[in-house]
Amino acid sequence: MKKIYSALMLSAVAMTGLTANGAKPDWEHPGSWQLFEQANQFRQVNGTRPIVADFNNDDRFDIYYGGQNYDDEYNKPGLWPYPFFSLMYIQQEDGNFKCLYNRPEYVETRQEEIKDGDGNPVLDGEGNPTYESKDYYRQAFPENGIIPGRHQNYAVFDYDNDGLMDMYVFMTVNSDDYGASYRDQLYFEQVGDRNCWMTCQLYHNNGDGTFTRIDEHGLPKVVRPDANADEAERLYNNAFAVGDYDRDGYIDIAICAKRTNRVSGESYRIAELYRNVNGTGKFERMAIAETKGGAWIEEQLGDPAIQLPEGEFLPISGNVKFADLNNDGWLDLLFTGYAPWQSVHDPAHPENINNVSRVYLNKDDGKGGRKFVDVTDASQFLAARSAGIDLTPNSETGYFDLYTGGYVDGGAGWIIRAYLNNADDGESGVYAEGLDLTFNGWDNADWKEDYRPWMRDFNADGFVDMYLDGVDNNNVFYGNAAGTFEKECDYMNVRDFAKDSGVNPADFNGDGRADIFTTGWCYAEGREYQYVRNQDSGGGWDKGAYMFENQHENVPEDLVAPANVHAKIEDGMLTVTWEDNDDLTCAYNVYIETPDRGIVNLVAANPVTGFVRNTTDRHVAVRPGVQSYSIPATAEKGYKVGVQALSLWTEKYSPFTWSVEDLSSVGSIAADNTNVKVTVNGDAVLVNADANADVQIVDMLGRTVATGVTNVPVNVAAKGVMIANVNGKAVKFVK
């Protein structure tokens, strides 16, 4: 799948503190991946996957992960020396990372009897027991506000349109020693009668690297999806997907998982859609599916089989993606994974095949709303289970192809397969029979599951590549003109992450290439081991957290920004139109500031610099050829409208192109703010500029919260994301 790159034009501004050179480790390895100089700043853990995003809106990527490891800081009375962590690393201006986490804290000093090696009291000269003072500790609630745990799965999205990245987080703990004083107060629920406790929580981003838990959000309590792992320990499925399916201006969430504790009359597995209720922190389940053939839920808990209720999605545990699969401008739903074949009442589904895949296209329901219509060709589309999936645009058609791995019943066994999107042939099922992929240099492809493919053009040669996350000897496999994948080398310490690992590709140094952050079990030795673990000696298998820099010779070309952006309000709708560039591996990110709904942004981005704040779910941006987007207009003025291009093969993005029409009641966003700088010190906001001018500070709803002049502190009592307007220019800041 060859990509024809666009001509070199405008360069997006990438503001990051990480450097590509500097005081780095003094070794060299074959291939094109090297450790960042900051790679020794991260706590080594396993049993977690990281998430990378700009959590405090400073155009620098931050990193969050949980996990578990021995830590001598916790080897104190009252604590367990193998704690679960909640680690938020905020990248600083100099490129280093500050960690907000769960530290031990002193509780009290107790007088305890001194005993000998046999457990008998040690007596004084008068025959009385002797005592010693012991300081007791407990694990403090994390500074970042997110509950500690492991085996996390995340949905990262701005649910309330304040411009900050919020999170929905699933996690588990499973130690009796840890539990009594900790699990109960932190909202964990036991899974059946097993030694496994889980929690699902929605967190609101406070803008400074800390989060506040939101109660009664309406989202379900689930465990990680899989047919076999009842302890919910699998890290490689895509259990959550986020996107605005109904284009009401608020991002919704879809879930594909298993119930924590099922009851009579319920399916063990769920595939459900939850609508965001106006950014309030509440979500409502939507039963708006037309599942092909209907479906039957398998017998369970002594109940007879029951028919799938009207409007329900077919229950599956595995993966879910929001994406516009047929390029009609609306987000569709794709589910893949496991369901007992008896529960699938689709005549085309083969008997004794527990792999189940469903494509639901987003359609007008004829009543002013949306519905999801099952178009699956179950006789051919049987994606693997027990592994993750990824979507990537085909450079020749512009449609999303599906890459999947894991196990397939019926003789196929363990495979890695691509399903080509046939929507341009009339949407007949969207995906047909898959293409088995060839990997040269990976000899243990058989009998593997528990992994996830990540599709990028890592070496910028015009062919899509695959990083395999989770299996032994993880590595990047590079696509070529022959349609096969070749392994470059065994370095990157991507090697040998045998279990409990996870990665997140992200551009840490602003060159447009996908770097890698990874956690989990790993083998290292010599100077490499010593550097990353800050030790003088040692080597071997251990828990790890690594950040690798992509140093391939090719650098992706800059993207051409969309042209002729227009916005109009007509018949109660705000409609944005633009002209695409010629790159079919791009998508188009719409940014709308509204007077009453905050920021409507398909993929969170800085409107001034174009910096894209989220590293996942970028594929929910508008597909090539659509060239329009609309949301309900609830006011006549107060809108700012822009569109940027995003690459889905690299980490490149273009600047925003702003609407020719002025629908705003405040100053326009300006891409050049070199002579305007905002500094926040408590309630004092200083807007520095080259000359004296009036200052208007507005919130995300367009309300004026303070006024003043440049170069003189302005008192601002409000908190949150705000914009300082000066002579038609605007600078966003967080207070």
XYZ file of C-alpha atoms in Angstrom:
735
model
C 0.000 0.000 0.000
C 2.099 2.843 -1.312
C 1.546 6.372 -0.083
C 2.156 9.279 -2.432
C 3.294 12.130 -0.187
C 2.049 15.672 -0.720
C 4.377 18.432 -1.867
C 6.399 20.111 0.880
C 4.574 23.220 2.036
C 3.553 24.732 5.369
C 5.200 23.260 8.464
C 3.116 22.715 11.600
C 4.569 24.159 14.787
C 5.707 21.372 17.137
C 6.475 22.796 20.567
C 8.204 20.203 22.720
C 10.993 20.201 25.266
C 12.453 16.833 24.225
C 15.647 17.002 22.239
C 16.816 14.623 19.565
C 20.438 14.941 20.690
C 22.266 15.979 23.833
C 23.532 14.116 26.913
C 22.421 10.708 25.710
C 23.754 7.268 26.611
C 27.116 6.591 24.979
C 26.251 3.381 23.126
C 24.999 2.812 19.632
C 22.782 0.011 18.389
C 21.994 -1.260 14.921
C 18.859 0.034 13.343
C 17.048 3.304 13.792
C 15.779 3.311 17.378
C 17.670 4.814 20.331
C 16.800 5.671 23.903
C 15.847 9.272 24.621
C 18.104 10.936 27.154
C 15.048 11.204 29.438
C 14.538 7.418 29.304
C 15.899 6.890 32.830
C 13.312 9.131 34.488
C 10.442 6.641 34.542
C 9.463 4.190 37.254
C 9.898 0.595 36.125
C 6.667 -1.421 36.291
C 4.754 -4.231 34.660
C 1.086 -5.060 34.270
C 0.094 -1.789 32.642
C -0.095 0.070 29.367
C 0.772 3.759 29.002
C -1.288 6.582 27.565
C 0.380 9.626 26.016
C -1.446 12.958 25.687
C -0.975 16.657 26.405
C -2.851 16.742 29.690
C -2.030 20.344 30.700
C -2.249 22.048 27.278
C 1.355 23.236 27.024
C 2.086 21.569 23.651
C 4.247 18.896 25.287
C 3.276 15.260 25.610
C 2.734 13.860 29.097
C 2.610 10.182 30.055
C 0.295 8.277 32.407
C 0.488 4.635 33.453
C -0.156 2.434 36.482
C 1.320 -0.997 37.145
C 3.175 -2.735 39.930
C 6.723 -3.354 41.184
C 8.769 -3.789 44.342
C 9.724 -0.416 45.792
C 11.941 0.029 48.838
C 10.151 3.296 49.647
C 7.125 1.140 50.522
C 9.004 -1.446 52.577
C 7.774 0.119 55.815
C 5.360 -0.916 58.580
C 1.774 -0.618 57.390
C 2.642 -0.792 53.702
C 3.010 -3.509 51.111
C 6.431 -3.403 49.346
C 4.838 -4.312 45.970
C 2.455 -1.382 45.558
C 0.173 -0.584 42.658
C 1.002 2.774 41.140
C -0.736 5.734 39.549
C 1.989 7.650 37.707
C 1.395 10.926 35.884
C 4.555 12.290 34.245
C 4.174 15.954 33.266
C 6.769 17.047 30.756
C 8.547 20.235 31.787
C 9.845 23.055 29.596
C 13.391 21.633 29.722
C 12.195 18.237 28.484
C 12.419 16.461 31.842
C 9.394 14.873 33.501
C 7.830 15.626 36.883
C 5.959 12.693 38.407
C 2.695 13.096 40.334
C 2.048 9.765 42.058
C 0.972 7.931 45.233
C 3.638 8.431 47.935
C 3.765 6.793 51.368
C 2.724 9.041 54.247
C 3.296 8.808 57.990
C 0.294 7.741 60.093
C 1.430 7.209 63.687
C 4.135 5.840 65.962
C 3.323 2.655 67.864
C 5.024 0.938 70.822
C 5.546 -2.732 69.961
C 6.993 -5.633 71.936
C 10.485 -6.710 70.933
C 10.575 -10.439 70.194
C 13.356 -12.893 69.604
C 13.824 -15.171 66.639
C 11.350 -17.674 68.048
C 8.649 -15.061 68.519
C 9.050 -14.847 72.283
C 9.095 -11.471 74.088
C 12.537 -10.091 74.908
C 12.546 -9.314 78.643
C 14.462 -6.678 80.561
C 16.501 -7.370 83.704
C 13.345 -7.348 85.826
C 11.523 -9.846 83.622
C 9.284 -7.310 81.912
C 8.642 -7.178 78.144
C 10.687 -4.602 76.254
C 9.264 -2.260 73.635
C 10.430 -0.288 70.635
C 8.906 2.588 68.681
C 7.818 1.879 65.106
C 6.590 4.467 62.629
C 3.570 3.268 60.657
C 2.670 4.466 57.152
C -0.076 4.234 54.587
C -0.160 4.845 50.859
C -1.406 8.364 50.221
C -4.022 9.008 47.570
C -2.139 9.943 44.376
C -1.303 13.578 43.758
C -2.746 13.165 40.280
C -6.152 12.060 41.630
C -6.353 8.788 39.650
C -6.823 5.526 41.579
C -3.761 3.206 41.489
C -4.027 -0.216 39.916
C -2.878 -2.302 36.991
C -4.105 -3.811 33.695
C -5.499 -0.443 32.700
C -7.563 0.330 29.642
C -8.296 3.965 28.805
C -10.615 6.208 26.869
C -9.009 9.645 26.531
C -11.361 12.407 25.382
C -12.711 15.854 26.263
C -16.181 14.911 27.471
C -17.201 18.423 28.649
C -15.686 20.557 25.838
C -13.420 22.629 28.080
C -10.377 21.925 25.897
C -8.743 19.490 28.355
C -8.211 15.745 27.924
C -10.334 13.741 30.381
C -10.123 9.962 30.940
C -12.329 6.954 31.506
C -10.129 4.306 33.158
C -10.593 0.607 33.841
C -8.135 -1.170 36.180
C -7.747 -4.085 38.597
C -6.000 -5.044 41.821
C -5.759 -8.620 43.076
C -3.856 -8.944 46.355
C -5.469 -9.740 49.676
C -2.581 -8.007 51.428
C -3.368 -4.827 49.566
C -7.090 -4.958 49.806
C -8.777 -4.347 53.105
C -7.653 -0.806 53.837
C -7.334 0.307 50.253
C -9.713 -1.378 47.834
C -12.830 -0.660 49.821
C -12.249 3.072 50.057
C -11.322 3.402 46.393
C -14.448 2.034 44.749
C -13.195 -1.417 43.739
C -15.674 -4.219 43.157
C -14.857 -7.920 43.427
C -15.248 -9.945 40.241
C -17.287 -12.999 41.195
C -15.597 -14.969 43.976
C -12.114 -14.563 42.519
C -9.146 -12.688 43.920
C -9.729 -9.899 41.432
C -11.124 -6.448 42.154
C -11.802 -3.883 39.454
C -12.972 -0.303 39.051
C -14.140 1.876 36.143
C -13.975 5.602 36.773
C -14.516 8.802 34.809
C -11.975 11.532 35.585
C -12.256 15.250 34.858
C -8.998 16.979 33.914
C -8.174 19.959 36.155
C -5.592 21.306 33.696
C -2.494 20.942 35.890
C -1.848 17.210 35.643
C -4.436 16.368 38.314
C -7.890 14.837 37.888
C -11.177 14.762 39.801
C -13.313 11.624 39.912
C -16.867 12.055 38.556
C -19.623 10.134 40.348
C -22.761 8.663 38.745
C -21.536 8.947 35.180
C -23.787 6.129 33.951
C -21.057 4.098 32.239
C -20.990 0.375 33.059
C -18.613 -1.562 35.259
C -16.814 -3.993 33.000
C -13.784 -6.253 32.977
C -11.264 -6.586 30.216
C -12.706 -8.563 27.301
C -11.528 -12.064 26.519
C -12.808 -15.601 26.269
C -10.289 -17.074 28.688
C -8.762 -14.501 31.061
C -11.321 -14.196 33.839
C -8.887 -12.187 35.936
C -9.176 -9.364 33.389
C -5.430 -9.207 32.876
C -5.238 -8.862 29.096
C -3.799 -5.543 27.953
C -4.171 -5.708 24.196
C -7.840 -5.309 23.370
C -9.389 -1.983 22.422
C -12.249 -2.103 24.905
C -13.264 1.573 24.543
C -13.773 3.868 21.556
C -14.695 7.556 21.546
C -16.254 9.801 18.906
C -19.271 12.055 18.274
C -21.546 9.591 16.491
C -24.617 11.889 16.355
C -22.692 15.144 15.688
C -24.353 17.016 18.542
C -21.004 18.503 19.592
C -20.248 16.091 22.462
C -17.993 13.024 22.301
C -19.667 9.683 22.983
C -18.195 6.336 24.022
C -18.637 2.731 22.846
C -17.645 -0.282 24.971
C -16.846 -3.900 24.066
C -16.064 -5.968 27.168
C -17.468 -8.389 29.759
C -19.724 -7.647 32.688
C -18.142 -7.498 36.117
C -20.830 -9.660 37.691
C -23.600 -10.839 35.404
C -27.088 -11.594 36.649
C -29.917 -13.721 35.380
C -31.147 -12.670 31.950
C -28.000 -10.810 30.954
C -25.351 -11.679 28.427
C -21.838 -12.084 29.824
C -20.459 -10.002 26.942
C -21.518 -6.507 25.979
C -21.202 -4.281 22.939
C -22.829 -1.012 23.875
C -23.043 2.637 22.848
C -23.308 5.465 25.378
C -24.372 8.958 24.385
C -22.732 11.934 26.092
C -25.499 13.971 27.743
C -24.517 17.546 26.879
C -21.085 17.364 28.515
C -22.566 17.006 32.008
C -20.453 13.990 32.955
C -23.443 11.702 32.468
C -23.918 9.119 29.717
C -27.009 7.217 28.561
C -27.068 3.817 26.877
C -28.475 3.888 23.345
C -30.364 0.896 21.924
C -30.380 2.040 18.293
C -28.907 -0.957 16.452
C -30.465 -3.035 13.707
C -28.552 -6.279 14.195
C -28.673 -8.505 11.126
C -30.818 -11.581 11.588
C -31.538 -10.774 15.206
C -29.550 -12.723 17.777
C -29.906 -15.170 20.635
C -28.040 -15.018 23.920
C -26.507 -18.295 25.032
C -27.889 -20.206 27.990
C -26.365 -18.955 31.226
C -26.867 -19.216 34.963
C -29.507 -21.881 34.411
C -31.686 -19.607 32.249
C -32.988 -20.623 28.848
C -31.722 -18.730 25.829
C -33.437 -15.391 25.285
C -33.840 -13.286 22.186
C -31.676 -10.194 21.851
C -33.856 -7.185 22.723
C -34.745 -4.807 19.920
C -32.114 -2.152 19.289
C -29.254 -4.029 20.977
C -25.839 -4.607 19.438
C -24.733 -8.221 19.216
C -22.944 -9.046 22.524
C -19.208 -9.462 21.810
C -16.125 -9.222 24.022
C -13.048 -7.922 22.267
C -12.484 -4.683 20.381
C -14.443 -1.652 19.276
C -13.589 1.247 16.977
C -15.442 4.382 15.945
C -14.534 5.240 12.344
C -16.171 6.443 9.160
C -15.859 3.124 7.330
C -17.740 4.138 4.180
C -16.566 7.767 3.916
C -20.033 9.297 4.151
C -19.138 11.732 6.955
C -20.686 9.764 9.843
C -18.861 7.595 12.385
C -19.671 3.899 12.135
C -19.026 1.139 14.687
C -16.781 -1.896 14.276
C -16.797 -4.718 16.859
C -14.527 -7.786 16.779
C -13.848 -10.530 19.297
C -15.426 -13.534 20.945
C -19.001 -14.746 21.289
C -20.257 -18.351 21.433
C -21.463 -19.212 17.938
C -24.823 -20.355 19.321
C -25.557 -16.752 20.314
C -25.206 -15.421 16.765
C -28.526 -15.850 14.972
C -27.119 -14.863 11.603
C -27.637 -17.631 9.027
C -24.376 -16.662 7.315
C -22.297 -17.197 10.459
C -20.502 -20.580 10.324
C -21.260 -23.174 12.995
C -18.667 -23.807 15.709
C -16.918 -20.529 14.930
C -16.628 -18.292 17.998
C -14.898 -15.451 16.181
C -17.497 -12.755 15.711
C -17.162 -9.454 13.844
C -19.844 -6.843 13.245
C -19.890 -3.733 11.058
C -22.637 -1.246 11.900
C -23.046 1.683 9.500
C -24.378 4.950 10.920
C -27.614 5.848 9.103
C -30.465 8.363 9.320
C -33.342 6.772 11.230
C -35.942 8.909 9.441
C -37.034 10.449 12.752
C -34.375 13.106 13.156
C -31.921 10.757 14.817
C -29.364 8.081 13.979
C -29.361 4.285 13.889
C -26.640 1.663 13.374
C -27.395 -0.881 10.658
C -25.564 -4.234 10.656
C -24.129 -4.837 7.160
C -21.738 -7.652 8.118
C -21.038 -10.473 5.694
C -20.489 -13.075 8.416
C -19.575 -15.775 5.915
C -16.337 -13.956 5.084
C -15.618 -11.401 7.809
C -14.351 -13.422 10.800
C -11.584 -11.339 12.341
C -9.320 -12.985 14.906
C -10.006 -12.891 18.636
C -7.788 -12.631 21.749
C -5.765 -9.767 20.293
C -6.150 -6.100 19.410
C -6.970 -4.395 16.118
C -5.982 -1.262 14.247
C -7.407 0.684 11.324
C -5.291 2.490 8.784
C -6.258 4.304 5.571
C -5.467 2.638 2.265
C -3.326 5.060 0.264
C -5.004 4.047 -3.003
C -8.670 4.077 -1.966
C -8.798 6.370 1.089
C -10.885 3.807 2.996
C -9.916 2.202 6.316
C -8.392 -1.266 6.100
C -8.493 -3.438 9.218
C -5.446 -5.204 10.692
C -6.116 -7.934 13.213
C -4.405 -10.864 14.885
C -4.981 -13.701 17.315
C -6.912 -16.934 16.969
C -9.507 -17.944 14.376
C -11.658 -21.076 14.793
C -12.297 -23.507 11.989
C -8.724 -24.354 11.041
C -7.190 -20.931 10.448
C -5.530 -20.942 13.888
C -3.223 -18.135 14.971
C -2.919 -15.509 12.260
C -2.160 -11.885 11.477
C -4.486 -10.700 8.765
C -5.534 -7.595 6.829
C -9.132 -7.066 5.762
C -9.435 -4.716 2.808
C -12.301 -2.244 2.881
C -14.701 -2.731 -0.029
C -17.004 0.190 0.737
C -16.139 1.775 -2.599
C -17.736 -1.265 -4.273
C -21.146 -0.552 -2.813
C -20.699 -1.018 0.938
C -21.440 -4.744 0.726
C -20.344 -5.659 4.227
C -17.405 -3.203 4.088
C -14.932 -6.000 4.900
C -14.557 -9.226 2.939
C -12.274 -12.221 3.295
C -8.948 -11.298 4.858
C -5.437 -11.348 3.444
C -2.924 -13.335 5.511
C 0.257 -11.318 5.993
C 3.856 -12.468 5.592
C 6.439 -11.460 8.213
C 10.096 -12.083 7.415
C 12.290 -12.261 10.502
C 9.597 -13.307 12.976
C 9.689 -17.046 13.408
C 7.272 -17.492 16.279
C 4.074 -16.171 14.750
C 2.211 -19.397 15.542
C 0.448 -19.894 18.846
C 0.448 -16.203 19.658
C -2.307 -13.981 20.940
C -2.324 -11.207 23.516
C -0.889 -8.581 21.199
C -1.957 -5.485 19.341
C -0.913 -4.193 15.903
C -0.055 -0.495 15.598
C -0.066 0.721 12.002
C 2.185 3.645 10.999
C 4.708 4.497 8.319
C 7.488 4.447 10.909
C 10.325 4.889 8.409
C 8.493 7.352 6.119
C 9.174 5.356 2.953
C 5.604 5.443 1.669
C 4.561 1.955 2.848
C 2.552 1.255 5.972
C 4.440 -0.614 8.740
C 3.313 -2.605 11.794
C 4.528 -2.555 15.374
C 3.478 -5.664 17.300
C 2.869 -4.953 20.968
C 2.794 -7.751 23.510
C 4.306 -10.855 21.961
C 7.828 -12.183 22.567
C 10.441 -10.234 20.644
C 8.226 -7.258 19.930
C 9.444 -5.239 17.028
C 8.606 -2.984 14.127
C 8.008 -4.783 10.850
C 8.385 -2.591 7.785
C 6.047 -2.839 4.814
C 7.437 -2.941 1.289
C 6.412 -2.937 -2.367
C 6.121 -6.735 -2.341
C 3.357 -6.544 0.255
C 5.390 -8.333 2.924
C 6.742 -7.085 6.242
C 10.456 -7.172 7.108
C 12.030 -6.922 10.565
C 14.838 -4.374 10.785
C 16.674 -5.570 13.878
C 16.277 -7.040 17.343
C 16.980 -3.839 19.232
C 14.696 -1.054 20.403
C 14.273 -2.955 23.607
C 11.015 -3.511 22.075
C 12.479 -6.992 22.180
C 11.323 -9.545 24.704
C 8.370 -7.784 26.247
C 6.879 -11.157 26.941
C 3.921 -10.223 29.094
C 2.168 -7.447 30.979
C 3.385 -4.808 28.565
C 1.935 -2.023 26.493
C 3.032 0.779 24.202
C 1.870 4.136 22.912
C 3.404 5.633 19.748
C 3.810 9.420 19.980
C 5.995 12.155 18.486
C 8.007 13.235 21.520
C 10.510 15.472 19.711
C 8.319 17.164 17.116
C 9.881 15.761 13.934
C 6.674 14.116 12.702
C 7.886 10.543 13.263
C 6.256 8.154 15.724
C 8.505 7.458 18.716
C 7.628 4.703 21.214
C 6.931 4.644 24.946
C 6.591 1.148 26.388
C 6.202 -0.594 29.737
C 6.380 -4.212 30.866
C 8.729 -7.151 31.376
C 11.922 -6.768 29.383
C 15.433 -8.112 29.029
C 18.334 -5.648 29.200
C 21.979 -5.842 30.138
C 25.146 -3.845 30.645
C 25.210 -0.074 30.280
C 21.701 0.006 28.857
C 20.247 -1.701 31.941
C 22.287 0.489 34.257
C 21.222 3.706 32.536
C 17.508 3.074 32.416
C 17.350 1.701 35.967
C 19.842 4.202 37.423
C 22.035 1.388 38.775
C 25.783 0.729 38.713
C 25.546 -2.905 37.667
C 23.164 -5.678 36.781
C 21.159 -7.037 33.891
C 18.575 -9.582 32.904
C 14.810 -9.804 32.988
C 13.075 -7.057 34.924
C 10.136 -4.687 34.801
C 10.685 -1.727 32.542
C 9.537 1.643 31.202
C 11.353 2.820 28.094
C 11.119 5.779 25.715
C 12.599 5.204 22.266
C 13.396 7.825 19.659
C 12.634 7.126 16.015
C 15.851 7.972 14.137
C 15.064 6.694 10.662
C 16.779 8.604 7.907
C 13.558 9.687 6.220
C 11.508 12.457 7.810
C 7.831 12.782 6.839
C 6.979 15.756 4.668
C 4.803 18.530 6.017
C 1.107 18.415 5.259
C -0.775 20.790 3.003
C -3.416 22.592 5.056
C -7.013 22.459 3.807
C -8.006 25.382 1.594
C -11.087 27.597 1.222
C -12.623 26.950 4.624
C -16.137 28.369 4.841
C -18.767 28.375 7.585
C -22.438 29.242 7.393
C -25.521 28.992 9.585
C -28.600 27.794 7.729
C -31.756 25.954 8.776
C -30.514 25.653 12.340
C -27.199 24.047 11.381
C -23.642 25.360 11.411
C -21.935 23.835 8.371
C -18.183 23.918 7.695
C -16.776 23.171 4.236
C -13.219 23.029 2.881
C -11.050 21.660 0.097
C -8.886 18.595 0.812
C -5.255 18.192 -0.105
C -4.359 15.193 -2.310
C -3.217 12.833 0.476
C -5.601 9.911 1.031
C -3.829 8.909 4.263
C -4.905 12.188 5.884
C -8.022 13.085 7.830
C -9.469 16.523 8.604
C -9.849 17.854 12.118
C -12.658 20.363 12.683
C -12.383 22.932 15.490
C -15.434 24.991 16.501
C -15.607 27.335 19.474
C -19.254 27.765 20.400
C -21.056 30.302 22.602
C -22.768 27.637 24.716
C -21.111 24.239 24.237
C -17.457 25.099 24.717
C -14.972 23.662 22.217
C -16.215 21.169 19.664
C -13.034 19.480 18.416
C -13.028 16.082 16.702
C -9.435 15.464 17.814
C -8.125 17.690 20.618
C -5.680 20.253 19.202
C -4.239 23.696 19.957
C -6.017 26.150 17.623
C -3.023 28.502 17.526
C -0.117 26.106 16.920
C -2.065 23.155 15.524
C -0.434 20.817 18.075
C -2.534 17.623 18.328
C -2.976 16.746 22.007
C -4.210 13.178 21.694
C -2.191 10.273 20.293
C -5.122 7.853 19.980
C -8.472 7.899 18.132
C -7.232 10.385 15.521
C -9.034 8.362 12.879
C -12.385 9.860 13.983
C -11.493 13.015 12.028
C -13.300 13.558 8.706
C -12.296 11.293 5.819
C -10.964 12.529 2.457
C -13.626 13.425 -0.067
C -16.269 14.386 2.503
C -15.123 18.011 2.796
C -17.886 19.137 5.159
C -19.048 18.858 8.755
C -22.079 20.233 10.551
C -23.468 20.558 14.068
C -26.684 22.148 15.361
C -26.394 25.929 15.633
C -27.921 27.227 18.863
C -26.931 30.878 18.392
C -26.399 33.331 15.556
C -22.952 34.491 16.693
C -20.081 33.408 18.868
C -18.459 30.750 16.661
C -14.832 30.362 15.568
C -14.289 27.740 12.918
C -11.107 26.116 11.602
C -9.935 22.912 9.901
C -6.525 21.195 9.858
C -5.103 18.128 8.113
C -3.858 15.158 10.194
C -1.708 12.333 8.879
C -2.859 8.882 10.001
C 0.395 7.257 8.850
C 2.809 9.637 10.581
C 2.492 12.175 13.406
C 2.377 15.202 11.099
C -0.382 17.809 11.200
C -0.971 21.099 9.395
C -1.842 24.492 10.844
C -5.526 25.328 11.083
C -7.109 27.158 8.181
C -9.756 29.505 9.506
C -13.157 30.230 8.060
C -13.321 33.146 5.655
C -16.641 34.125 7.223
C -16.573 35.865 10.632
C -19.152 34.187 12.871
C -17.405 35.323 16.033
C -18.396 37.856 18.650
C -14.802 38.047 19.971
C -11.386 38.318 18.351
C -10.300 35.776 15.773
C -7.753 33.067 16.463
C -4.364 34.064 15.048
C -1.621 31.639 14.095
C 1.107 34.209 14.734
C 1.285 35.195 18.388
C 4.990 35.892 18.599
C 4.434 39.342 20.125
C 1.794 38.259 22.663
C 2.622 36.136 25.725
C 0.474 35.197 28.708
C 1.907 34.467 32.181
C -0.286 33.207 35.039
C 0.628 33.778 38.695
C -2.318 32.881 40.910
C -5.176 35.222 39.985
C -2.793 37.646 38.275
C -2.695 37.184 34.494
C -0.020 39.197 32.713
C -0.482 39.688 28.974
C 2.774 40.952 27.516
C 2.799 42.551 24.069
C 5.033 44.804 21.983
C 2.754 47.783 22.562
C 0.048 48.877 24.985
C -3.403 47.632 24.026
C -6.726 46.630 25.547
C -7.036 43.050 26.829
C -10.249 41.018 26.849
C -10.192 37.646 28.609
C -13.007 35.250 27.726
C -13.854 31.688 28.762
C -14.682 28.816 26.423
C -18.325 29.873 26.314
C -17.341 33.264 24.901
C -18.133 35.129 28.141
C -15.913 38.009 29.155
C -14.400 37.236 32.570
C -11.941 40.148 32.857
C -10.592 43.177 31.006
C -7.435 45.242 31.301
C -4.418 46.398 29.321
C -1.254 44.713 28.132
C 1.908 44.635 30.243
C -0.103 45.206 33.449
C -1.413 42.262 35.551
C -5.143 41.605 35.134
C -7.036 40.060 38.052
C -8.883 36.934 36.890
C -10.833 35.006 39.510
C -12.228 32.399 37.111
C -10.469 29.085 36.494
C -10.189 26.814 33.479
C -9.279 27.277 29.827
C -9.455 30.919 28.688
C -8.449 33.153 25.783
C -6.728 36.531 26.011
C -7.761 38.740 23.069
C -5.389 41.557 22.069
C -5.870 43.612 18.886
C -7.564 40.737 17.051
C -5.063 38.148 18.233
C -5.876 35.419 20.706
C -3.759 33.372 23.088
C -5.246 30.408 24.927
C -4.098 29.674 28.482
C -5.101 27.539 31.454
C -5.562 28.944 34.935
